[in-house]
mmCIF file of C-alpha atoms and ligand atoms in Angstrom:
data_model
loop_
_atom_site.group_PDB
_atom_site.id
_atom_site.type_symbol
_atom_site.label_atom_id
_atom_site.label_comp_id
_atom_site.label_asym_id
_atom_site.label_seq_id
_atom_site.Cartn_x
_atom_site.Cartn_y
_atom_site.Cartn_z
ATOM 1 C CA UNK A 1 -52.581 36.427 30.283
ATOM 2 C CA UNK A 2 -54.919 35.903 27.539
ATOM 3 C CA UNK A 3 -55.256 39.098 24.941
ATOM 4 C CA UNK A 4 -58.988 38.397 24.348
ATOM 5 C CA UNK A 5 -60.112 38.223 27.985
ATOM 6 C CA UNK A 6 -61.568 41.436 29.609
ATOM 7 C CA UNK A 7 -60.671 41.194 32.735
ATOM 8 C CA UNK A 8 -57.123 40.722 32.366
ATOM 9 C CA UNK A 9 -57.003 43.539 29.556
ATOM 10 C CA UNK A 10 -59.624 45.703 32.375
ATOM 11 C CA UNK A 11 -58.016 48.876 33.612
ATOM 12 C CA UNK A 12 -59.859 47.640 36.934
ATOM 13 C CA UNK A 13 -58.387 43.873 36.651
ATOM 14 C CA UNK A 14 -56.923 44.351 40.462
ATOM 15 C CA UNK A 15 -60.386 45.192 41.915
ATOM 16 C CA UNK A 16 -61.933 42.529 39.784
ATOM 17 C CA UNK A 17 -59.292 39.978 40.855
ATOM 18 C CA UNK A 18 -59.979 41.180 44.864
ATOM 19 C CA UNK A 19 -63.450 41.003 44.029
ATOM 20 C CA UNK A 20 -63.264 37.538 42.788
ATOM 21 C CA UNK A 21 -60.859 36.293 45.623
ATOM 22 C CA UNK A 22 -63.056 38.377 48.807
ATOM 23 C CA UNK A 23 -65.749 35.510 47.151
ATOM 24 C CA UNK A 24 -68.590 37.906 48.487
ATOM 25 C CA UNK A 25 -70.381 38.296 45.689
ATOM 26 C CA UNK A 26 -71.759 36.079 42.976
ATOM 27 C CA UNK A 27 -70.045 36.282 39.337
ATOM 28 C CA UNK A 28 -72.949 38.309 37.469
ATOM 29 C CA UNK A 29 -72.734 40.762 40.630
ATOM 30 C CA UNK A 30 -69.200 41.524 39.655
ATOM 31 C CA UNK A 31 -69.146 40.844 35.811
ATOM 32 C CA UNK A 32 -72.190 43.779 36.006
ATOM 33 C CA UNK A 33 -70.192 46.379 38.049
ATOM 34 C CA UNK A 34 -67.365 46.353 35.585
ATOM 35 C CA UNK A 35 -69.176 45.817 32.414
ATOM 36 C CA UNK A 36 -67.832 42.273 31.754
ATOM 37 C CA UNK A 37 -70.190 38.900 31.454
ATOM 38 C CA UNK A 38 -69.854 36.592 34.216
ATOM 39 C CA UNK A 39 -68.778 33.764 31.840
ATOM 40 C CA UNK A 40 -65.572 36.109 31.064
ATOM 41 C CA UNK A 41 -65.377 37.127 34.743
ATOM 42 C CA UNK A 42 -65.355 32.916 35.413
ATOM 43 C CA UNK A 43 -63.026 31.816 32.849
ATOM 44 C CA UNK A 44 -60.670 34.602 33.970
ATOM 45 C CA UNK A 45 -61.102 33.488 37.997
ATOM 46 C CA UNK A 46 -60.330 29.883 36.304
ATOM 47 C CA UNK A 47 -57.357 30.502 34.245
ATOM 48 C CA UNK A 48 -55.811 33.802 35.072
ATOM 49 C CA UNK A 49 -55.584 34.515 38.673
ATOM 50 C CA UNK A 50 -52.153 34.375 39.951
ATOM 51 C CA UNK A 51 -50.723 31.006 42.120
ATOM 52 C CA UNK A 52 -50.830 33.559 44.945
ATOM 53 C CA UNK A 53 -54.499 34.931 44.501
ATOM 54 C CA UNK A 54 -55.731 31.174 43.675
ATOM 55 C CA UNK A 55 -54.228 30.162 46.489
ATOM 56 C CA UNK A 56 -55.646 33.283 48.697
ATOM 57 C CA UNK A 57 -58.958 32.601 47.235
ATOM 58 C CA UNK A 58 -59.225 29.058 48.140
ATOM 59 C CA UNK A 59 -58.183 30.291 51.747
ATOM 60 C CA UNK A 60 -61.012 32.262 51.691
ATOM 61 C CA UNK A 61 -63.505 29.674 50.623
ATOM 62 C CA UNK A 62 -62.547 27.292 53.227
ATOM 63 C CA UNK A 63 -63.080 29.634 56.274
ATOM 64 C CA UNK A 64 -66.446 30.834 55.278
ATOM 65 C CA UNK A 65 -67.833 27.102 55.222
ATOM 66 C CA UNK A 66 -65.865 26.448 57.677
ATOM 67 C CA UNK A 67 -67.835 29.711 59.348
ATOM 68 C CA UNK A 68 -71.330 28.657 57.840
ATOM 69 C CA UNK A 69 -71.214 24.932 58.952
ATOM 70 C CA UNK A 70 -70.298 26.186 62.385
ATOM 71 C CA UNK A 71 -73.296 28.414 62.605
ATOM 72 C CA UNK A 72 -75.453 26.255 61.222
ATOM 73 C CA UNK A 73 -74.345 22.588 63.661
ATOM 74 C CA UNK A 74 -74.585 25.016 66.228
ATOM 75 C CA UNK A 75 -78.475 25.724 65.504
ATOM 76 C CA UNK A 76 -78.701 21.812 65.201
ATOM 77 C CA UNK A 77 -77.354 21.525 68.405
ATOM 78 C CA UNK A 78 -79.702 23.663 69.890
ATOM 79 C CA UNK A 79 -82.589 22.070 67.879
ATOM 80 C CA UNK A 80 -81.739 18.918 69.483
ATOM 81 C CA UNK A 81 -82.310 20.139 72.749
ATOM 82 C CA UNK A 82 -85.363 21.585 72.181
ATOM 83 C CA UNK A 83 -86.969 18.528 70.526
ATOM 84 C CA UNK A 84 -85.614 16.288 73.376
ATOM 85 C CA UNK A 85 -87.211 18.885 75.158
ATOM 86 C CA UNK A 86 -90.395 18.734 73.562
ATOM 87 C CA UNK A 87 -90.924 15.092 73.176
ATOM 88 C CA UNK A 88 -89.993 14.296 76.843
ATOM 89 C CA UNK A 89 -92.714 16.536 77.899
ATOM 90 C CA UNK A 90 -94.960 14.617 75.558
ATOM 91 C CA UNK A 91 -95.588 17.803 73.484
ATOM 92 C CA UNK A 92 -95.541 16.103 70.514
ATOM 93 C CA UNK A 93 -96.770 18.782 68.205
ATOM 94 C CA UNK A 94 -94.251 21.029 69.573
ATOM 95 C CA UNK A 95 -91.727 18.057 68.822
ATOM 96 C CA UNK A 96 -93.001 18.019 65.368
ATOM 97 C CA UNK A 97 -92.519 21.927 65.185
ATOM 98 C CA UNK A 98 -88.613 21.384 65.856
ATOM 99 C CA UNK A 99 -87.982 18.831 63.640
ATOM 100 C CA UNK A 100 -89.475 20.923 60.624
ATOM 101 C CA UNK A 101 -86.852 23.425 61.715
ATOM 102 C CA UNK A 102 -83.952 20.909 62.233
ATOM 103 C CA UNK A 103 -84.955 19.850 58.191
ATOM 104 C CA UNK A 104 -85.285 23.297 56.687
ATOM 105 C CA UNK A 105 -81.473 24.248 59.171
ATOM 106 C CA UNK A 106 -80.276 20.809 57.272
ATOM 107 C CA UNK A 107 -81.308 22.123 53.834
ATOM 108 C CA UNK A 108 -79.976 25.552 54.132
ATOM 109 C CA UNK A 109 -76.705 23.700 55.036
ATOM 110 C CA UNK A 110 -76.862 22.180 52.006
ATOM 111 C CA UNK A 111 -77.944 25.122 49.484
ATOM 112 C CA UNK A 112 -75.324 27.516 51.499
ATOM 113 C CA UNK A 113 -72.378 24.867 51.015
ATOM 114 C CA UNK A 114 -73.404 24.253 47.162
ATOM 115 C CA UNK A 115 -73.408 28.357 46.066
ATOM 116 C CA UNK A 116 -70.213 28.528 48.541
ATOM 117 C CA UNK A 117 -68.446 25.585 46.320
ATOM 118 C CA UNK A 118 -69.731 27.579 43.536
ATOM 119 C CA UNK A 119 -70.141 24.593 41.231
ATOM 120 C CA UNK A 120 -72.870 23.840 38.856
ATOM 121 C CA UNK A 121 -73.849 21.240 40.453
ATOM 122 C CA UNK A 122 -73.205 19.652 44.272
ATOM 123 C CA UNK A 123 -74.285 16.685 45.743
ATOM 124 C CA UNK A 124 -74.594 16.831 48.872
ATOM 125 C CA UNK A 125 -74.611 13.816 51.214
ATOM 126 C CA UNK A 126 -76.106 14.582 54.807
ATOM 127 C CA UNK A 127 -76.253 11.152 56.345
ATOM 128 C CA UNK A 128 -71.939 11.314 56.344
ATOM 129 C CA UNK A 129 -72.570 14.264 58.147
ATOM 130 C CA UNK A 130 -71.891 13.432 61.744
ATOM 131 C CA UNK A 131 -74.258 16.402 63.223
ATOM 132 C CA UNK A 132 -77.095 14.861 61.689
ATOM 133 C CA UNK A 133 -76.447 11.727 62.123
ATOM 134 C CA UNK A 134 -76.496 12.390 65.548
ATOM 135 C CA UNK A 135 -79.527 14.636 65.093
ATOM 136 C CA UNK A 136 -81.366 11.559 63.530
ATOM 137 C CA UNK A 137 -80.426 9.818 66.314
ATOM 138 C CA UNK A 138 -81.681 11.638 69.149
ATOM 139 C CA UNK A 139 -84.922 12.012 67.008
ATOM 140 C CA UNK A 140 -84.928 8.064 66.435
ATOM 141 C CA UNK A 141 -84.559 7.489 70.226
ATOM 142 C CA UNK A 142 -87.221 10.255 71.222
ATOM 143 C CA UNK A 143 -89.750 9.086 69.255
ATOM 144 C CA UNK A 144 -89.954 5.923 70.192
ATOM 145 C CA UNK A 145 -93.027 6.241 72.734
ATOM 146 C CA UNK A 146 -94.680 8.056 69.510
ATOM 147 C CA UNK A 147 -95.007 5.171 67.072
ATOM 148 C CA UNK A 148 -97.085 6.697 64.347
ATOM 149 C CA UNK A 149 -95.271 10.122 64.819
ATOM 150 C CA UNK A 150 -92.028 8.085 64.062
ATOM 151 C CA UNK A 151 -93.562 6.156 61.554
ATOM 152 C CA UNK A 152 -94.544 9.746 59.513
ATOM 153 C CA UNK A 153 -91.164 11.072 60.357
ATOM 154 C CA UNK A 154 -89.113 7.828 58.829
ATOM 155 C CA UNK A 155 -91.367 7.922 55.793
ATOM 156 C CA UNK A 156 -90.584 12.106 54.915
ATOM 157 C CA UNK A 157 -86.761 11.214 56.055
ATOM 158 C CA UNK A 158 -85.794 8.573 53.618
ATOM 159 C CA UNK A 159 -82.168 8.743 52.598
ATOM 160 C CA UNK A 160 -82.466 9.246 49.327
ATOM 161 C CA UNK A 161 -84.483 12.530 50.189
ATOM 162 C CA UNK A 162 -81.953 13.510 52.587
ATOM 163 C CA UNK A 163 -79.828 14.247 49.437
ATOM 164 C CA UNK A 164 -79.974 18.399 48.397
ATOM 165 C CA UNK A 165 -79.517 18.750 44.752
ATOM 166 C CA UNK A 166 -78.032 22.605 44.896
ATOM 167 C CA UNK A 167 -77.892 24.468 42.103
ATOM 168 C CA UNK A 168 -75.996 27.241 42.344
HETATM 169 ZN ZN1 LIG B 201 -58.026 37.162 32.383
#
């Protein structure tokens, strides 16, 4: 325990270390409530949590992506269905509507993961992920009696833009 940091030396340090390990709020949320700055609240959660809390806390952080990714393949799943949906019944515009919200369920994947990691900075690599791989798939294969839909499509999909920068 460091003399100098305020959370340790905090008459509330056992709330602040739940708070830190329940990982349901972001660091200025709890730095505010106890009158510490969320740079003192982080370099506490880095270097003075107990084995036992880090541990807990890392626990903690691996169900709720684990809970998040879940919710959000399932929507993908169901997106999937719809567009094949859509595009066998030749509704293409409908078909166009989907995949909009298959992208925007992809990118909210992406941003949710990257505050979750809590990390400056995450890079994010969807075409590993094998949900949307199969997603781009289906698409791929569904689109092939629209050519100049799938030729749109390809172009706004390029790998490289498949990448989410998240910032936390
Ligand atoms: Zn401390």
């Amino acid at each position: 325990m460091a003399r100098s940091c305020l959370c340790c030396a905090h008459p509330e340090r056992d709330s602040i270390d739940a708070a830190i390990v329940a990982h349901a709020e972001s660091l200025p949320v709890i730095g505010e409530r106890y009158g510490i700055s969320s740079e003192s609240v982080r370099r506490h959660r880095d270097n003075h949590l107990s084995p036992s809390l880090r541990a807990l806390r890392v626990q903690v952080q691996d169900d709720k992506r684990a809970a998040l990714v879940d919710r959000i393949e399932t929507l993908i799943v169901r997106g999937e269905a719809m567009f094949s949906d859509a595009a066998g019944a030749g509704q293409s515009a409908q078909a166009l509507n989907i995949l909009r919200e298959l992208r925007a369920q992809i990118e909210l994947l992406g941003k949710a993961t990257g505050e979750l990691d809590d990390r400056p900075n995450v890079t994010i690599n969807l075409l590993t992920h094998p949900e949307v791989l199969a997603a781009l798939n289906v698409v791929y294969t569904e689109l092939a009696d629209l050519p100049d839909v799938r030729q749109r499509i390809a172009a706004r999909l390029q790998p490289d833009r498949l990448q989410i920068e998240a910032a936390p």
